[in-house]
Short mmCIF file of C-alpha atoms in Angstrom, two decimals:
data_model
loop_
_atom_site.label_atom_id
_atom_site.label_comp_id
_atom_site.label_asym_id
_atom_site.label_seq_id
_atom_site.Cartn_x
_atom_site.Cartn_y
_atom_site.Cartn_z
CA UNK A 1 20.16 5.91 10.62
CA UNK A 2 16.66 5.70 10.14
CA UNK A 3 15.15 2.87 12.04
CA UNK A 4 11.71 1.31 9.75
CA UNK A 5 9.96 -1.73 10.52
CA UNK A 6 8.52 -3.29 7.81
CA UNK A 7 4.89 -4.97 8.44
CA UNK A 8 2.58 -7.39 6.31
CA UNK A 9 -1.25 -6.42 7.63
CA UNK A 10 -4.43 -7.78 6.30
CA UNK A 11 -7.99 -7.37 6.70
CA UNK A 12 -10.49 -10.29 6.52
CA UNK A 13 -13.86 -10.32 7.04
CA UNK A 14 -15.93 -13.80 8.08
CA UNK A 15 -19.62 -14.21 8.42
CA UNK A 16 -19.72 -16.54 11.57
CA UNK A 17 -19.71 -15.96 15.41
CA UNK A 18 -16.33 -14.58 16.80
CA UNK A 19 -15.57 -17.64 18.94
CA UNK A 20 -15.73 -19.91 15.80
CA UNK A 21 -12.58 -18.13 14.31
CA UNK A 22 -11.26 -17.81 17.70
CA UNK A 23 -11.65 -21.32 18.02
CA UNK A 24 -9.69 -22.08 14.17
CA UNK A 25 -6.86 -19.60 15.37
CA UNK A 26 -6.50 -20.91 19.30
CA UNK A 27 -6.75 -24.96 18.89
CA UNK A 28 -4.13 -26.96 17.47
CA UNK A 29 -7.40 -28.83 15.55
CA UNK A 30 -8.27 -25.29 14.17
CA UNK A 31 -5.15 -24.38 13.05
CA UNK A 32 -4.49 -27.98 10.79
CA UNK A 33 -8.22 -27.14 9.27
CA UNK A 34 -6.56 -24.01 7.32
CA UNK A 35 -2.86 -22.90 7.34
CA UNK A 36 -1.45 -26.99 7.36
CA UNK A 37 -2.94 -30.13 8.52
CA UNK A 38 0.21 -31.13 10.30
CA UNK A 39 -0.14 -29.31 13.42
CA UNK A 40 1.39 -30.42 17.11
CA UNK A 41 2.34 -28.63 20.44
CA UNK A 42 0.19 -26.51 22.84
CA UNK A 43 -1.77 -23.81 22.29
CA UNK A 44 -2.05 -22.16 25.39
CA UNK A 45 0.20 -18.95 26.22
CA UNK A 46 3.68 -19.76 26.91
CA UNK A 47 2.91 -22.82 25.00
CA UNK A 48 5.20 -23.89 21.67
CA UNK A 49 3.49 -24.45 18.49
CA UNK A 50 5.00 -26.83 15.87
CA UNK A 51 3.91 -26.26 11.90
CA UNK A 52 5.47 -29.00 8.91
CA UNK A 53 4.85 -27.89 5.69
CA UNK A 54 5.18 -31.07 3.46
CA UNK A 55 5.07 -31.71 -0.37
CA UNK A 56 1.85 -33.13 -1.58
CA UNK A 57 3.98 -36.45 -1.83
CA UNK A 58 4.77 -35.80 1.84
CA UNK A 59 8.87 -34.32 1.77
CA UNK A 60 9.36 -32.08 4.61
CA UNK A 61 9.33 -28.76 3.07
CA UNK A 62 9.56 -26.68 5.89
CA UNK A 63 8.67 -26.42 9.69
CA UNK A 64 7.92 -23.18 11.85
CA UNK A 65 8.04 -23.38 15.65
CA UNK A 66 5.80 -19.88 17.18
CA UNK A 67 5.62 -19.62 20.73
CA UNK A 68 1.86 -18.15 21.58
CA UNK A 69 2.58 -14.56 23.48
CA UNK A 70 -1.34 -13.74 23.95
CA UNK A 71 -4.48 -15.76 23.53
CA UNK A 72 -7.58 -14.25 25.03
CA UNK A 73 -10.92 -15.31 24.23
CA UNK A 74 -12.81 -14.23 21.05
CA UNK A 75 -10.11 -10.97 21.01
CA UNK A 76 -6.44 -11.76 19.94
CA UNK A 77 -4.07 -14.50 19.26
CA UNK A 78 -0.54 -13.73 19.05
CA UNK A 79 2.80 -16.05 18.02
CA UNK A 80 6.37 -15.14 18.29
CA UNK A 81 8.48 -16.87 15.81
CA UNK A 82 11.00 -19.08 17.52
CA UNK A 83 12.20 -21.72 14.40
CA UNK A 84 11.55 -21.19 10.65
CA UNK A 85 12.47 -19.18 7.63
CA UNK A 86 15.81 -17.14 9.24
CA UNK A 87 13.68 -13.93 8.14
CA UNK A 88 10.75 -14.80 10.57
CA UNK A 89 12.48 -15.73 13.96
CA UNK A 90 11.57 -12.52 16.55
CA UNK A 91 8.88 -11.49 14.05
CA UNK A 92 5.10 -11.41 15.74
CA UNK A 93 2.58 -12.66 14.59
CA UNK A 94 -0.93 -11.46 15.38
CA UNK A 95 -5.04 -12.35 14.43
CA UNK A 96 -6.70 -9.51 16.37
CA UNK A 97 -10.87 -10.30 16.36
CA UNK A 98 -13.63 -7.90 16.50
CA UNK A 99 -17.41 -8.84 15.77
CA UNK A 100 -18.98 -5.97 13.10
CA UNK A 101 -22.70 -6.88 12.41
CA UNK A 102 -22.73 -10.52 10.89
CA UNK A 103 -19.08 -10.32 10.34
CA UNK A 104 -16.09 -10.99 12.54
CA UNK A 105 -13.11 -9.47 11.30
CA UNK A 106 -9.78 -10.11 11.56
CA UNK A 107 -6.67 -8.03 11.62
CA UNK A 108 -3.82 -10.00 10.47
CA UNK A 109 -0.41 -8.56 11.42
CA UNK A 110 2.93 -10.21 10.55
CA UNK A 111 5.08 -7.45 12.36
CA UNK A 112 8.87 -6.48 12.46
CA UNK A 113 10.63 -7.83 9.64
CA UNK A 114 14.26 -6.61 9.46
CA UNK A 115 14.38 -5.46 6.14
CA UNK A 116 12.40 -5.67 2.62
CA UNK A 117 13.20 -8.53 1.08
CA UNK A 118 11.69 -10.08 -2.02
CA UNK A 119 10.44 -13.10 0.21
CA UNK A 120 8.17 -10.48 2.32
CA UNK A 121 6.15 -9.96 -1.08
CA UNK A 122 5.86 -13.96 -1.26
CA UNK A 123 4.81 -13.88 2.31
CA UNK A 124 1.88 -11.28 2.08
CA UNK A 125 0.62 -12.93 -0.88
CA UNK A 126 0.75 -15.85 0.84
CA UNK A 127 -1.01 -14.70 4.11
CA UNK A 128 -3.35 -13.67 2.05
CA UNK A 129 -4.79 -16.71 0.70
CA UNK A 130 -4.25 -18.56 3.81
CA UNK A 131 -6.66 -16.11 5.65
CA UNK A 132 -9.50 -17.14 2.58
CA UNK A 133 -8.62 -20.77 3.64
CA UNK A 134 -9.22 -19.83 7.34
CA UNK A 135 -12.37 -18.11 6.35
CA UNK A 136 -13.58 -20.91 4.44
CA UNK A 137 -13.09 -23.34 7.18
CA UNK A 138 -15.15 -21.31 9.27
CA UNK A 139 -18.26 -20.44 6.93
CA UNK A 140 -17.91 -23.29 4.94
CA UNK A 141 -16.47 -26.25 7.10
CA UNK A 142 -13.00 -26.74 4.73
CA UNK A 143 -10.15 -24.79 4.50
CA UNK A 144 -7.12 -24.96 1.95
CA UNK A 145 -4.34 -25.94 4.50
CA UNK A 146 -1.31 -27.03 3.37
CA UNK A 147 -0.13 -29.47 1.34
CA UNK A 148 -3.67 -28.64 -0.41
CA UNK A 149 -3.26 -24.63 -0.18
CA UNK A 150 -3.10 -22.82 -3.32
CA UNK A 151 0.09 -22.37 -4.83
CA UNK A 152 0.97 -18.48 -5.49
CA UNK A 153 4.56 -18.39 -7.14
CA UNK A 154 7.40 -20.50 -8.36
CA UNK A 155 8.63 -20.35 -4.07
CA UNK A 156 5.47 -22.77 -3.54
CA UNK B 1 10.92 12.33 14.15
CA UNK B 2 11.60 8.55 12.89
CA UNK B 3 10.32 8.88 8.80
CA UNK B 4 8.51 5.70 8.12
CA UNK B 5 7.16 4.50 4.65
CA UNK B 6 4.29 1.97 4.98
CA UNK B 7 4.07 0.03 1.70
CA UNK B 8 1.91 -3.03 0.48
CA UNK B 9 3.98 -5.88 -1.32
CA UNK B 10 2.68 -9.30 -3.25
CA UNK B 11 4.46 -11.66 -4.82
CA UNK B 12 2.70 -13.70 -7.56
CA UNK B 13 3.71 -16.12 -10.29
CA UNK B 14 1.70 -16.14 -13.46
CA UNK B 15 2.42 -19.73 -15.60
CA UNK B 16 2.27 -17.35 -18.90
CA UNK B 17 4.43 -15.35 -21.56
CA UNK B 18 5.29 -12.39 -19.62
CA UNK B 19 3.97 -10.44 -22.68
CA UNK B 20 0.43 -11.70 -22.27
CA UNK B 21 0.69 -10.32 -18.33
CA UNK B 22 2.47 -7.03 -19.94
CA UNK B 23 -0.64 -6.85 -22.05
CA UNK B 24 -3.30 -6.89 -18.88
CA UNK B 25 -1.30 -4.34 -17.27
CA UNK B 26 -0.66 -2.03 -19.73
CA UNK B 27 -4.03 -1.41 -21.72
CA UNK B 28 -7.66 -0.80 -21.29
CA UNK B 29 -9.01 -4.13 -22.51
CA UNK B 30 -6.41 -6.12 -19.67
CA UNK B 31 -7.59 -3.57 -17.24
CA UNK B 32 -10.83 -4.12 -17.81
CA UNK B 33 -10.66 -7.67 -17.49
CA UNK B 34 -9.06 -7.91 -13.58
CA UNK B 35 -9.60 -5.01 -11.58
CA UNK B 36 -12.81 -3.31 -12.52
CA UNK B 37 -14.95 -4.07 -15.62
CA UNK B 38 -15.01 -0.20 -16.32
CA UNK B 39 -12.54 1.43 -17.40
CA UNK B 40 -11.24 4.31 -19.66
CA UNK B 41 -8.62 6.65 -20.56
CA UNK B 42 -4.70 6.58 -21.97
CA UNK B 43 -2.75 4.08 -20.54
CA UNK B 44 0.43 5.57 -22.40
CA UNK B 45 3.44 7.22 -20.22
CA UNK B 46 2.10 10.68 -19.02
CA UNK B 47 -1.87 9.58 -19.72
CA UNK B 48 -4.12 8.87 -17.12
CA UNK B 49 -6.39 6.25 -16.33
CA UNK B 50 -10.20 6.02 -15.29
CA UNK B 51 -10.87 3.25 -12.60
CA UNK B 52 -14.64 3.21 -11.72
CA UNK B 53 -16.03 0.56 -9.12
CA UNK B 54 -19.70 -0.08 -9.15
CA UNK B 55 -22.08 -2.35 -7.40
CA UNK B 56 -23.85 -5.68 -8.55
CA UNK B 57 -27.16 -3.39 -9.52
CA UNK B 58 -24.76 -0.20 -10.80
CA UNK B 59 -24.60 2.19 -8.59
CA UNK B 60 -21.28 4.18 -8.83
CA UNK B 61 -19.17 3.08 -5.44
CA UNK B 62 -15.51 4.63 -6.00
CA UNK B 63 -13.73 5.82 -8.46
CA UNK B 64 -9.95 6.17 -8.85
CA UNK B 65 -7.27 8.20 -11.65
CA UNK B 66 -4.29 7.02 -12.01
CA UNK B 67 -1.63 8.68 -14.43
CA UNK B 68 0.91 6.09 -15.96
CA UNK B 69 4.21 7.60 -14.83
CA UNK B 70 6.03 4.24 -16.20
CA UNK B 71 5.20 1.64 -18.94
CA UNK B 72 7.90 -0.23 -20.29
CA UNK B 73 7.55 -3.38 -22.58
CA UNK B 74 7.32 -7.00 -20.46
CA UNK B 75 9.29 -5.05 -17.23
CA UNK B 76 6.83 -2.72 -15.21
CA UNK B 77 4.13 -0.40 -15.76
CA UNK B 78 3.89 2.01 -13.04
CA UNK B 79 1.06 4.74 -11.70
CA UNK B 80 0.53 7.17 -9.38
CA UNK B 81 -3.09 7.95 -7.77
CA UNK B 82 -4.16 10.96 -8.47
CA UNK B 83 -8.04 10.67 -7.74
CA UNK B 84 -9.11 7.75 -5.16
CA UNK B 85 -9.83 6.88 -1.38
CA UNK B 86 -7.49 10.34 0.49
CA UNK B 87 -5.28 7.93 1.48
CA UNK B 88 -4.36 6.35 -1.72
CA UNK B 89 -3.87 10.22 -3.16
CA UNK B 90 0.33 10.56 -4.07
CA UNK B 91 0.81 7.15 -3.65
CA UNK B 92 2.72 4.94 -6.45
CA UNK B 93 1.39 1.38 -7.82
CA UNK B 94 4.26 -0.89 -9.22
CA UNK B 95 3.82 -3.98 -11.05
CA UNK B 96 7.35 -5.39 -11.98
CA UNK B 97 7.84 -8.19 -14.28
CA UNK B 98 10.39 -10.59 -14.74
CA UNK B 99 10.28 -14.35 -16.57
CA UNK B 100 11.63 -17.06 -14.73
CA UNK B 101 11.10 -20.33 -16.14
CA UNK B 102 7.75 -20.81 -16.80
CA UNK B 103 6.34 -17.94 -14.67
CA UNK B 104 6.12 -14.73 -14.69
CA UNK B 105 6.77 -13.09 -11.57
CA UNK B 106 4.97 -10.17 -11.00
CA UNK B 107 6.01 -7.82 -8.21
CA UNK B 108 3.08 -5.43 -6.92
CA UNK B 109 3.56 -2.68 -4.70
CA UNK B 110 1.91 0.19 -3.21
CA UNK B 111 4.04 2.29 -2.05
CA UNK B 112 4.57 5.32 0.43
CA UNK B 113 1.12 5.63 2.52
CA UNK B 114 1.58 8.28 4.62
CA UNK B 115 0.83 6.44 7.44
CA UNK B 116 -0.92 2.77 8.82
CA UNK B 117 -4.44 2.73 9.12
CA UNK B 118 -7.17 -0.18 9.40
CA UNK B 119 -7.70 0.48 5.54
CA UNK B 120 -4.07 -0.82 4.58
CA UNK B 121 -5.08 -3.96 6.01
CA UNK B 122 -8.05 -4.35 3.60
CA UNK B 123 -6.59 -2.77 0.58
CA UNK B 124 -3.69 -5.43 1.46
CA UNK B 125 -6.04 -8.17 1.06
CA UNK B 126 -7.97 -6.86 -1.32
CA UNK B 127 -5.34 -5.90 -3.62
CA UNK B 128 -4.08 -10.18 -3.38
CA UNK B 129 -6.98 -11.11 -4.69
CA UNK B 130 -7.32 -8.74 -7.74
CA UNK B 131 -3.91 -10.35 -8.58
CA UNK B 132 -5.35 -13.64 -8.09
CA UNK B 133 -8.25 -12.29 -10.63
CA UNK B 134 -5.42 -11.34 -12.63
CA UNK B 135 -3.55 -14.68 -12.65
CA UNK B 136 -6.93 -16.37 -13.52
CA UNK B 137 -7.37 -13.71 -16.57
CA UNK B 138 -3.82 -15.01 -18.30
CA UNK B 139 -4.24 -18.09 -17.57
CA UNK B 140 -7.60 -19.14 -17.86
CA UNK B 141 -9.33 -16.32 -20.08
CA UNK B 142 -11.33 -14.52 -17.39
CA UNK B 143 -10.38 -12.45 -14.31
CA UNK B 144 -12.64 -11.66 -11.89
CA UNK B 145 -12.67 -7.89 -11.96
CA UNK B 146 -15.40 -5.56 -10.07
CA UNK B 147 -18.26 -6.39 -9.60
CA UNK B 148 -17.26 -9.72 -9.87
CA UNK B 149 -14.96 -9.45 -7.62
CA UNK B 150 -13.79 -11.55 -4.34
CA UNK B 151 -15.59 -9.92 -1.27
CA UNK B 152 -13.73 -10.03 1.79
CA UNK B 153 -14.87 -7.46 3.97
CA UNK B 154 -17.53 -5.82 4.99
CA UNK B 155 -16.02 -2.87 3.71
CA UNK B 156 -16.76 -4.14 -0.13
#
Protein backbone atom coordinates (compact mmCIF):
# COMPACT_ATOMS: atom_id res chain seq x y z
CA UNK A 1 0.00 0.00 0.00
CA UNK A 2 1.16 3.22 -0.89
CA UNK A 3 1.03 5.60 1.98
CA UNK A 4 0.20 9.65 0.41
CA UNK A 5 -0.62 12.49 2.45
CA UNK A 6 -2.61 14.85 0.91
CA UNK A 7 -1.73 18.71 1.73
CA UNK A 8 -3.57 22.15 0.98
CA UNK A 9 -0.41 24.87 0.80
CA UNK A 10 -0.67 28.47 -0.05
CA UNK A 11 1.46 31.33 -0.60
CA UNK A 12 0.50 34.90 0.47
CA UNK A 13 2.31 37.79 0.31
CA UNK A 14 1.49 41.08 2.76
CA UNK A 15 3.07 44.45 2.61
CA UNK A 16 3.37 45.19 6.45
CA UNK A 17 5.98 44.39 9.20
CA UNK A 18 6.20 40.60 10.14
CA UNK A 19 5.03 41.07 13.72
CA UNK A 20 1.73 42.69 12.47
CA UNK A 21 0.65 39.32 10.82
CA UNK A 22 2.24 37.55 13.59
CA UNK A 23 0.22 39.48 15.79
CA UNK A 24 -3.41 38.65 13.47
CA UNK A 25 -2.31 34.86 13.52
CA UNK A 26 -1.08 34.61 17.49
CA UNK A 27 -3.95 36.78 19.43
CA UNK A 28 -7.32 35.61 19.89
CA UNK A 29 -8.22 39.60 18.83
CA UNK A 30 -6.23 38.90 15.55
CA UNK A 31 -7.67 35.91 14.68
CA UNK A 32 -11.72 37.32 15.04
CA UNK A 33 -10.35 40.39 12.67
CA UNK A 34 -10.10 37.75 9.62
CA UNK A 35 -11.02 33.99 9.66
CA UNK A 36 -14.42 34.67 12.26
CA UNK A 37 -15.19 37.27 14.72
CA UNK A 38 -16.26 34.74 17.27
CA UNK A 39 -13.06 33.77 18.68
CA UNK A 40 -12.36 32.45 22.55
CA UNK A 41 -9.65 30.32 24.37
CA UNK A 42 -5.85 30.89 24.71
CA UNK A 43 -3.45 31.42 22.38
CA UNK A 44 -0.40 30.47 23.88
CA UNK A 45 1.23 26.90 23.12
CA UNK A 46 -0.49 24.14 24.75
CA UNK A 47 -3.32 26.50 24.82
CA UNK A 48 -7.02 25.45 23.17
CA UNK A 49 -8.47 27.64 20.64
CA UNK A 50 -12.29 27.79 20.15
CA UNK A 51 -13.70 29.02 16.45
CA UNK A 52 -18.00 29.34 15.88
CA UNK A 53 -18.85 29.81 12.55
CA UNK A 54 -22.44 31.31 12.63
CA UNK A 55 -25.04 32.23 9.90
CA UNK A 56 -25.25 35.87 9.16
CA UNK A 57 -28.62 35.59 11.23
CA UNK A 58 -26.39 34.09 13.95
CA UNK A 59 -27.29 29.83 13.78
CA UNK A 60 -24.34 27.96 14.87
CA UNK A 61 -22.98 26.65 11.74
CA UNK A 62 -20.03 25.10 12.86
CA UNK A 63 -17.25 25.23 15.60
CA UNK A 64 -13.46 24.09 15.37
CA UNK A 65 -11.45 23.55 18.55
CA UNK A 66 -7.17 23.68 17.39
CA UNK A 67 -4.86 23.22 20.05
CA UNK A 68 -1.67 25.71 19.24
CA UNK A 69 1.54 23.14 18.85
CA UNK A 70 4.14 26.13 18.06
CA UNK A 71 3.95 29.87 18.31
CA UNK A 72 7.24 31.67 18.11
CA UNK A 73 7.57 35.19 17.48
CA UNK A 74 7.31 36.78 13.98
CA UNK A 75 8.28 32.90 12.56
CA UNK A 76 5.46 30.21 12.81
CA UNK A 77 2.14 29.51 14.24
CA UNK A 78 0.94 26.09 14.26
CA UNK A 79 -2.74 24.39 15.35
CA UNK A 80 -3.58 20.81 15.68
CA UNK A 81 -7.14 20.12 15.05
CA UNK A 82 -8.79 18.70 18.13
CA UNK A 83 -12.93 19.32 17.34
CA UNK A 84 -14.45 20.15 13.92
CA UNK A 85 -15.26 18.82 10.52
CA UNK A 86 -14.45 14.74 11.23
CA UNK A 87 -11.95 15.25 8.14
CA UNK A 88 -9.81 17.89 10.07
CA UNK A 89 -9.25 16.33 13.63
CA UNK A 90 -5.16 15.29 13.72
CA UNK A 91 -4.70 17.50 10.65
CA UNK A 92 -1.95 20.53 11.28
CA UNK A 93 -2.33 23.48 10.63
CA UNK A 94 0.52 25.88 9.95
CA UNK A 95 1.23 30.01 8.96
CA UNK A 96 5.03 29.88 8.62
CA UNK A 97 6.38 33.89 8.31
CA UNK A 98 9.33 35.16 6.57
CA UNK A 99 9.98 39.00 5.85
CA UNK A 100 11.08 39.41 1.80
CA UNK A 101 11.75 43.17 1.09
CA UNK A 102 8.42 45.11 1.94
CA UNK A 103 6.58 41.90 2.03
CA UNK A 104 6.05 39.30 4.71
CA UNK A 105 5.01 36.15 3.38
CA UNK A 106 3.23 33.50 4.54
CA UNK A 107 3.26 29.81 3.97
CA UNK A 108 -0.03 28.39 4.67
CA UNK A 109 -0.04 24.61 5.22
CA UNK A 110 -3.17 22.58 6.05
CA UNK A 111 -1.23 19.17 6.32
CA UNK A 112 -2.23 15.39 6.53
CA UNK A 113 -5.57 14.86 5.33
CA UNK A 114 -6.49 11.15 5.14
CA UNK A 115 -7.70 10.96 1.84
CA UNK A 116 -8.98 13.27 -1.22
CA UNK A 117 -12.18 14.12 -0.68
CA UNK A 118 -14.34 16.58 -2.56
CA UNK A 119 -14.53 18.78 0.73
CA UNK A 120 -10.50 19.25 0.52
CA UNK A 121 -11.21 21.24 -2.86
CA UNK A 122 -13.89 23.38 -0.78
CA UNK A 123 -11.29 23.78 1.86
CA UNK A 124 -8.34 25.16 -0.33
CA UNK A 125 -10.61 27.43 -1.98
CA UNK A 126 -11.65 28.44 1.07
CA UNK A 127 -8.17 28.99 2.74
CA UNK A 128 -7.62 30.84 0.08
CA UNK A 129 -9.81 33.70 0.47
CA UNK A 130 -9.50 33.67 4.12
CA UNK A 131 -5.68 34.38 3.77
CA UNK A 132 -6.87 37.77 1.39
CA UNK A 133 -9.12 38.55 4.46
CA UNK A 134 -6.06 38.12 6.79
CA UNK A 135 -4.05 40.21 4.46
CA UNK A 136 -6.50 42.84 4.30
CA UNK A 137 -6.78 43.16 7.97
CA UNK A 138 -3.26 43.73 8.13
CA UNK A 139 -2.63 46.37 5.20
CA UNK A 140 -5.87 47.66 5.29
CA UNK A 141 -7.28 47.49 8.96
CA UNK A 142 -10.55 45.00 7.95
CA UNK A 143 -10.66 41.64 7.17
CA UNK A 144 -13.62 39.41 5.76
CA UNK A 145 -14.06 37.10 8.85
CA UNK A 146 -16.82 35.11 9.10
CA UNK A 147 -20.19 35.49 9.08
CA UNK A 148 -19.04 38.44 6.56
CA UNK A 149 -16.37 36.18 4.54
CA UNK A 150 -17.04 35.62 1.02
CA UNK A 151 -19.06 32.84 0.12
CA UNK A 152 -17.20 30.34 -2.47
CA UNK A 153 -19.72 27.39 -3.20
CA UNK A 154 -23.14 26.05 -2.48
CA UNK A 155 -21.10 24.33 1.10
CA UNK A 156 -21.01 28.14 2.34
CA UNK B 1 10.57 4.60 -2.47
CA UNK B 2 6.97 5.93 -1.20
CA UNK B 3 5.40 7.46 -4.90
CA UNK B 4 3.68 10.62 -3.96
CA UNK B 5 1.46 12.83 -6.30
CA UNK B 6 1.23 16.48 -5.11
CA UNK B 7 -1.89 18.02 -6.67
CA UNK B 8 -3.70 21.50 -6.30
CA UNK B 9 -7.60 21.27 -5.76
CA UNK B 10 -10.45 24.26 -5.59
CA UNK B 11 -13.77 24.02 -5.19
CA UNK B 12 -15.95 26.89 -6.54
CA UNK B 13 -19.63 27.51 -7.18
CA UNK B 14 -20.57 29.70 -10.07
CA UNK B 15 -24.57 31.04 -9.61
CA UNK B 16 -24.80 30.51 -13.64
CA UNK B 17 -25.97 28.05 -16.54
CA UNK B 18 -23.22 25.66 -16.51
CA UNK B 19 -23.09 26.32 -20.31
CA UNK B 20 -22.10 29.95 -19.90
CA UNK B 21 -19.00 28.54 -17.47
CA UNK B 22 -18.50 25.67 -20.32
CA UNK B 23 -18.20 28.59 -22.67
CA UNK B 24 -15.19 30.51 -20.57
CA UNK B 25 -13.43 27.34 -20.37
CA UNK B 26 -13.58 26.05 -23.55
CA UNK B 27 -12.80 28.98 -26.10
CA UNK B 28 -10.49 31.80 -26.75
CA UNK B 29 -12.85 34.70 -26.07
CA UNK B 30 -13.72 32.97 -22.20
CA UNK B 31 -10.05 32.48 -21.91
CA UNK B 32 -9.29 35.65 -22.62
CA UNK B 33 -11.58 37.11 -20.32
CA UNK B 34 -10.20 35.29 -16.76
CA UNK B 35 -6.83 34.14 -16.91
CA UNK B 36 -4.77 36.27 -19.20
CA UNK B 37 -6.12 38.93 -21.63
CA UNK B 38 -3.88 37.27 -24.41
CA UNK B 39 -4.51 34.50 -25.76
CA UNK B 40 -4.46 32.33 -28.99
CA UNK B 41 -4.59 29.07 -30.58
CA UNK B 42 -7.22 25.88 -30.97
CA UNK B 43 -8.97 25.14 -28.05
CA UNK B 44 -10.48 21.92 -29.83
CA UNK B 45 -9.46 18.22 -28.48
CA UNK B 46 -5.81 17.62 -29.72
CA UNK B 47 -5.16 21.69 -30.36
CA UNK B 48 -3.12 23.64 -28.28
CA UNK B 49 -3.41 26.73 -26.55
CA UNK B 50 -1.24 30.03 -26.26
CA UNK B 51 -1.25 31.54 -22.65
CA UNK B 52 0.94 34.73 -22.59
CA UNK B 53 1.27 36.83 -19.24
CA UNK B 54 2.48 40.33 -19.55
CA UNK B 55 3.04 43.23 -17.28
CA UNK B 56 0.91 46.49 -16.62
CA UNK B 57 3.40 48.44 -19.30
CA UNK B 58 3.73 45.04 -21.71
CA UNK B 59 6.56 43.49 -21.26
CA UNK B 60 6.28 39.69 -22.00
CA UNK B 61 6.54 37.89 -18.27
CA UNK B 62 5.61 34.05 -18.96
CA UNK B 63 4.19 32.27 -21.29
CA UNK B 64 2.49 28.86 -21.13
CA UNK B 65 1.02 25.95 -24.07
CA UNK B 66 -1.33 23.95 -23.14
CA UNK B 67 -2.81 21.18 -25.56
CA UNK B 68 -6.60 20.38 -24.86
CA UNK B 69 -6.41 16.64 -24.23
CA UNK B 70 -10.31 16.79 -23.09
CA UNK B 71 -13.28 19.10 -23.96
CA UNK B 72 -16.56 17.80 -23.50
CA UNK B 73 -19.87 19.89 -23.61
CA UNK B 74 -20.98 21.49 -19.90
CA UNK B 75 -18.68 18.42 -18.05
CA UNK B 76 -14.81 19.21 -18.20
CA UNK B 77 -12.34 20.55 -20.43
CA UNK B 78 -9.02 19.27 -19.67
CA UNK B 79 -5.11 20.29 -20.65
CA UNK B 80 -1.88 19.31 -20.27
CA UNK B 81 1.22 21.89 -20.06
CA UNK B 82 3.33 21.52 -22.53
CA UNK B 83 5.32 24.94 -22.46
CA UNK B 84 5.31 26.88 -18.93
CA UNK B 85 7.25 27.40 -15.52
CA UNK B 86 9.62 23.48 -15.57
CA UNK B 87 7.56 22.55 -13.01
CA UNK B 88 4.22 22.91 -14.51
CA UNK B 89 5.79 20.88 -17.79
CA UNK B 90 3.59 17.18 -17.97
CA UNK B 91 1.30 18.28 -15.61
CA UNK B 92 -2.68 18.03 -16.26
CA UNK B 93 -5.29 21.04 -15.56
CA UNK B 94 -8.94 19.78 -14.89
CA UNK B 95 -11.89 21.85 -14.68
CA UNK B 96 -14.98 19.55 -13.99
CA UNK B 97 -18.43 20.74 -14.16
CA UNK B 98 -21.48 19.69 -12.71
CA UNK B 99 -25.03 21.80 -12.06
CA UNK B 100 -26.41 21.63 -8.80
CA UNK B 101 -29.21 23.81 -8.16
CA UNK B 102 -28.41 27.05 -9.02
CA UNK B 103 -24.58 26.65 -9.19
CA UNK B 104 -22.33 25.36 -11.07
CA UNK B 105 -19.70 23.59 -9.38
CA UNK B 106 -16.58 23.72 -10.90
CA UNK B 107 -13.84 21.34 -9.82
CA UNK B 108 -10.14 22.61 -10.67
CA UNK B 109 -7.21 20.60 -10.37
CA UNK B 110 -3.65 20.51 -11.09
CA UNK B 111 -2.52 17.50 -10.98
CA UNK B 112 0.73 15.29 -10.62
CA UNK B 113 3.72 17.88 -9.73
CA UNK B 114 6.52 15.95 -9.47
CA UNK B 115 7.25 17.08 -6.30
CA UNK B 116 6.36 20.13 -3.41
CA UNK B 117 8.09 23.18 -3.77
CA UNK B 118 7.52 26.89 -2.37
CA UNK B 119 5.96 27.58 -5.94
CA UNK B 120 2.89 25.14 -5.33
CA UNK B 121 2.05 27.29 -2.57
CA UNK B 122 1.72 30.40 -4.82
CA UNK B 123 0.38 28.80 -7.88
CA UNK B 124 -2.22 27.38 -5.14
CA UNK B 125 -3.25 30.76 -4.32
CA UNK B 126 -2.86 32.17 -7.32
CA UNK B 127 -4.74 29.74 -9.24
CA UNK B 128 -8.07 30.60 -6.39
CA UNK B 129 -8.15 33.74 -7.44
CA UNK B 130 -8.16 33.36 -11.29
CA UNK B 131 -11.28 31.24 -10.44
CA UNK B 132 -12.57 33.97 -8.43
CA UNK B 133 -11.82 36.22 -11.76
CA UNK B 134 -13.62 33.58 -13.40
CA UNK B 135 -16.74 33.50 -11.18
CA UNK B 136 -16.86 37.36 -11.52
CA UNK B 137 -16.63 36.92 -15.56
CA UNK B 138 -20.12 34.66 -15.58
CA UNK B 139 -21.60 36.37 -13.31
CA UNK B 140 -20.95 39.84 -13.54
CA UNK B 141 -19.55 40.33 -17.24
CA UNK B 142 -15.87 40.87 -16.46
CA UNK B 143 -13.10 38.66 -14.99
CA UNK B 144 -10.14 39.94 -13.90
CA UNK B 145 -7.61 38.22 -16.11
CA UNK B 146 -3.70 39.26 -16.41
CA UNK B 147 -2.71 42.08 -16.06
CA UNK B 148 -5.56 42.80 -14.21
CA UNK B 149 -5.12 40.35 -12.14
CA UNK B 150 -5.17 39.86 -8.11
CA UNK B 151 -1.46 40.25 -6.90
CA UNK B 152 -0.61 38.26 -4.05
CA UNK B 153 2.92 37.76 -3.96
CA UNK B 154 5.82 39.18 -4.55
CA UNK B 155 6.39 36.66 -6.99
CA UNK B 156 3.64 38.42 -9.47
Amino acid sequence: MISQTININHRIGIKSDISNVYEALSTIKGLSGWWTEEVSGDSNVGGKINFFFRSLTGELQGQMVMEVTKSIANQAVHWRCLEGPQEWIGTDFQFNLTQQGEHTIVLFANLNWREYVEFTSHCSMKWATFLLSLRSLVEEGKGRPAPNDIKIDNWN
